[in-house]
């Protein structure tokens, strides 16, 4: 099955096209779509005025629909096994499964120090 990437609606599409996205975040999204043939559905991208990673330029965060995955918690665990957010802050994660007030979703984020881990080594 070929991976699919979908967008929830026109306002999310606009947020995805409004600004540049962090190169590593784009790599993570592409990797995730290749690992899981279920549709990756963007529900949020850049948010103007956001003080966090959704508001940076280049944008360093997107939200994706969690219920398209059988076990979204395991998807996050796998992402975090494969990607290191910031070696200086090991408690921070690339993928977070949570409800920030508008329903459960997977939050994907990157940092300038985010790196892929392969065979236990950061690459």
PDB file of C-alpha atoms in Angstrom:
ATOM      1  CA  UNK A   1       0.000   0.000   0.000  1.00  0.00           C
ATOM      2  CA  UNK A   2       1.328   3.435  -0.888  1.00  0.00           C
ATOM      3  CA  UNK A   3       1.465   5.887   1.994  1.00  0.00           C
ATOM      4  CA  UNK A   4      -1.029   8.716   1.948  1.00  0.00           C
ATOM      5  CA  UNK A   5      -0.774  12.172   3.414  1.00  0.00           C
ATOM      6  CA  UNK A   6      -4.093  14.021   3.785  1.00  0.00           C
ATOM      7  CA  UNK A   7      -5.150  17.413   5.065  1.00  0.00           C
ATOM      8  CA  UNK A   8      -8.202  17.857   7.320  1.00  0.00           C
ATOM      9  CA  UNK A   9      -9.625  20.984   5.673  1.00  0.00           C
ATOM     10  CA  UNK A  10      -8.869  24.211   3.797  1.00  0.00           C
ATOM     11  CA  UNK A  11      -7.790  26.153   6.889  1.00  0.00           C
ATOM     12  CA  UNK A  12      -5.194  23.476   7.722  1.00  0.00           C
ATOM     13  CA  UNK A  13      -4.022  23.506   4.095  1.00  0.00           C
ATOM     14  CA  UNK A  14      -3.567  27.272   4.350  1.00  0.00           C
ATOM     15  CA  UNK A  15      -1.542  26.889   7.552  1.00  0.00           C
ATOM     16  CA  UNK A  16       0.682  24.308   5.847  1.00  0.00           C
ATOM     17  CA  UNK A  17       1.322  26.585   2.860  1.00  0.00           C
ATOM     18  CA  UNK A  18       1.765  29.832   4.785  1.00  0.00           C
ATOM     19  CA  UNK A  19       5.346  29.417   5.983  1.00  0.00           C
ATOM     20  CA  UNK A  20       8.441  27.318   5.483  1.00  0.00           C
ATOM     21  CA  UNK A  21       8.728  24.134   7.577  1.00  0.00           C
ATOM     22  CA  UNK A  22      11.783  22.830   9.370  1.00  0.00           C
ATOM     23  CA  UNK A  23      13.690  20.430   7.115  1.00  0.00           C
ATOM     24  CA  UNK A  24      14.003  17.791   9.853  1.00  0.00           C
ATOM     25  CA  UNK A  25      10.266  17.952  10.601  1.00  0.00           C
ATOM     26  CA  UNK A  26       9.533  17.341   6.911  1.00  0.00           C
ATOM     27  CA  UNK A  27      11.926  14.363   7.017  1.00  0.00           C
ATOM     28  CA  UNK A  28      10.130  12.967  10.090  1.00  0.00           C
ATOM     29  CA  UNK A  29       6.724  13.309   8.407  1.00  0.00           C
ATOM     30  CA  UNK A  30       7.982  11.612   5.227  1.00  0.00           C
ATOM     31  CA  UNK A  31       9.548   8.819   7.273  1.00  0.00           C
ATOM     32  CA  UNK A  32       6.334   8.338   9.275  1.00  0.00           C
ATOM     33  CA  UNK A  33       4.199   8.147   6.128  1.00  0.00           C
ATOM     34  CA  UNK A  34       6.554   5.489   4.789  1.00  0.00           C
ATOM     35  CA  UNK A  35       6.486   3.446   7.995  1.00  0.00           C
ATOM     36  CA  UNK A  36       2.708   3.491   8.405  1.00  0.00           C
ATOM     37  CA  UNK A  37       0.581   3.010   5.288  1.00  0.00           C
ATOM     38  CA  UNK A  38      -2.463   4.416   7.099  1.00  0.00           C
ATOM     39  CA  UNK A  39      -3.295   7.960   6.062  1.00  0.00           C
ATOM     40  CA  UNK A  40      -1.377  10.676   7.856  1.00  0.00           C
ATOM     41  CA  UNK A  41      -3.981  13.416   8.260  1.00  0.00           C
ATOM     42  CA  UNK A  42      -2.738  16.880   9.148  1.00  0.00           C
ATOM     43  CA  UNK A  43      -5.046  18.654  11.585  1.00  0.00           C
ATOM     44  CA  UNK A  44      -2.838  21.643  12.423  1.00  0.00           C
ATOM     45  CA  UNK A  45       0.292  23.306  11.126  1.00  0.00           C
ATOM     46  CA  UNK A  46       1.615  26.825  11.581  1.00  0.00           C
ATOM     47  CA  UNK A  47      -0.328  28.993  14.038  1.00  0.00           C
ATOM     48  CA  UNK A  48       0.257  32.736  13.753  1.00  0.00           C
ATOM     49  CA  UNK A  49       1.001  34.220  17.156  1.00  0.00           C
ATOM     50  CA  UNK A  50       1.693  30.857  18.792  1.00  0.00           C
ATOM     51  CA  UNK A  51       4.513  31.210  21.323  1.00  0.00           C
ATOM     52  CA  UNK A  52       5.542  27.554  20.907  1.00  0.00           C
ATOM     53  CA  UNK A  53       6.843  25.398  18.083  1.00  0.00           C
ATOM     54  CA  UNK A  54       3.634  25.828  16.020  1.00  0.00           C
ATOM     55  CA  UNK A  55       4.488  29.530  15.735  1.00  0.00           C
ATOM     56  CA  UNK A  56       8.147  29.408  14.750  1.00  0.00           C
ATOM     57  CA  UNK A  57       9.449  30.153  11.277  1.00  0.00           C
ATOM     58  CA  UNK A  58      10.485  27.796   9.946  1.00  0.00           C
ATOM     59  CA  UNK A  59       7.586  26.000  11.615  1.00  0.00           C
ATOM     60  CA  UNK A  60       8.705  23.115  13.818  1.00  0.00           C
ATOM     61  CA  UNK A  61       5.408  21.386  14.643  1.00  0.00           C
ATOM     62  CA  UNK A  62       2.353  19.782  13.105  1.00  0.00           C
ATOM     63  CA  UNK A  63      -0.539  17.854  14.564  1.00  0.00           C
ATOM     64  CA  UNK A  64      -1.875  14.722  12.924  1.00  0.00           C
ATOM     65  CA  UNK A  65      -5.054  12.770  13.507  1.00  0.00           C
ATOM     66  CA  UNK A  66      -4.446   9.917  15.927  1.00  0.00           C
ATOM     67  CA  UNK A  67      -7.448   7.700  15.264  1.00  0.00           C
ATOM     68  CA  UNK A  68      -6.185   6.719  11.796  1.00  0.00           C
ATOM     69  CA  UNK A  69      -3.635   4.545  13.636  1.00  0.00           C
ATOM     70  CA  UNK A  70      -4.623   1.380  15.514  1.00  0.00           C
ATOM     71  CA  UNK A  71      -2.369   2.237  18.464  1.00  0.00           C
ATOM     72  CA  UNK A  72      -1.360   5.922  18.346  1.00  0.00           C
ATOM     73  CA  UNK A  73       0.536   5.554  21.626  1.00  0.00           C
ATOM     74  CA  UNK A  74       2.730   2.892  20.021  1.00  0.00           C
ATOM     75  CA  UNK A  75       3.230   5.060  16.945  1.00  0.00           C
ATOM     76  CA  UNK A  76       4.589   7.796  19.214  1.00  0.00           C
ATOM     77  CA  UNK A  77       6.815   5.334  21.055  1.00  0.00           C
ATOM     78  CA  UNK A  78       8.220   4.118  17.733  1.00  0.00           C
ATOM     79  CA  UNK A  79       8.841   7.665  16.472  1.00  0.00           C
ATOM     80  CA  UNK A  80      10.609   8.541  19.716  1.00  0.00           C
ATOM     81  CA  UNK A  81      12.675   5.340  19.497  1.00  0.00           C
ATOM     82  CA  UNK A  82      13.813   6.350  15.995  1.00  0.00           C
ATOM     83  CA  UNK A  83      14.209  10.106  16.535  1.00  0.00           C
ATOM     84  CA  UNK A  84      15.877  12.109  19.312  1.00  0.00           C
ATOM     85  CA  UNK A  85      14.379  15.561  19.914  1.00  0.00           C
ATOM     86  CA  UNK A  86      17.307  17.209  21.716  1.00  0.00           C
ATOM     87  CA  UNK A  87      20.234  15.394  23.343  1.00  0.00           C
ATOM     88  CA  UNK A  88      20.518  18.193  25.907  1.00  0.00           C
ATOM     89  CA  UNK A  89      16.897  17.575  26.984  1.00  0.00           C
ATOM     90  CA  UNK A  90      16.225  13.822  26.790  1.00  0.00           C
ATOM     91  CA  UNK A  91      12.850  14.258  28.487  1.00  0.00           C
ATOM     92  CA  UNK A  92      11.563  16.112  25.388  1.00  0.00           C
ATOM     93  CA  UNK A  93      10.041  13.987  22.622  1.00  0.00           C
ATOM     94  CA  UNK A  94       9.472  14.290  18.878  1.00  0.00           C
ATOM     95  CA  UNK A  95       6.026  12.629  19.032  1.00  0.00           C
ATOM     96  CA  UNK A  96       3.465  13.267  21.756  1.00  0.00           C
ATOM     97  CA  UNK A  97       0.035  11.634  21.955  1.00  0.00           C
ATOM     98  CA  UNK A  98      -2.173  13.969  23.959  1.00  0.00           C
ATOM     99  CA  UNK A  99      -5.333  16.023  24.235  1.00  0.00           C
ATOM    100  CA  UNK A 100      -4.491  19.708  24.377  1.00  0.00           C
ATOM    101  CA  UNK A 101      -8.149  20.679  24.656  1.00  0.00           C
ATOM    102  CA  UNK A 102      -9.551  19.840  21.239  1.00  0.00           C
ATOM    103  CA  UNK A 103      -9.281  16.049  21.299  1.00  0.00           C
ATOM    104  CA  UNK A 104      -6.532  13.463  21.203  1.00  0.00           C
ATOM    105  CA  UNK A 105      -4.002  13.813  18.410  1.00  0.00           C
ATOM    106  CA  UNK A 106      -0.331  13.194  17.691  1.00  0.00           C
ATOM    107  CA  UNK A 107       1.852  16.263  17.985  1.00  0.00           C
ATOM    108  CA  UNK A 108       5.081  16.037  15.958  1.00  0.00           C
ATOM    109  CA  UNK A 109       7.841  18.523  16.682  1.00  0.00           C
ATOM    110  CA  UNK A 110      11.455  19.121  15.822  1.00  0.00           C
ATOM    111  CA  UNK A 111      14.321  21.093  17.286  1.00  0.00           C
ATOM    112  CA  UNK A 112      17.577  22.246  15.674  1.00  0.00           C
ATOM    113  CA  UNK A 113      19.229  19.308  17.515  1.00  0.00           C
ATOM    114  CA  UNK A 114      16.707  16.664  16.385  1.00  0.00           C
ATOM    115  CA  UNK A 115      18.470  13.656  14.887  1.00  0.00           C
ATOM    116  CA  UNK A 116      17.604  10.200  13.582  1.00  0.00           C
ATOM    117  CA  UNK A 117      18.757   7.268  15.716  1.00  0.00           C
ATOM    118  CA  UNK A 118      19.889   4.092  13.982  1.00  0.00           C
ATOM    119  CA  UNK A 119      21.124   0.999  15.787  1.00  0.00           C
ATOM    120  CA  UNK A 120      21.387   3.020  18.991  1.00  0.00           C
ATOM    121  CA  UNK A 121      23.539   5.706  17.347  1.00  0.00           C
ATOM    122  CA  UNK A 122      22.490   9.241  16.462  1.00  0.00           C
ATOM    123  CA  UNK A 123      23.008   9.835  12.739  1.00  0.00           C
TER     124      UNK A 123
END
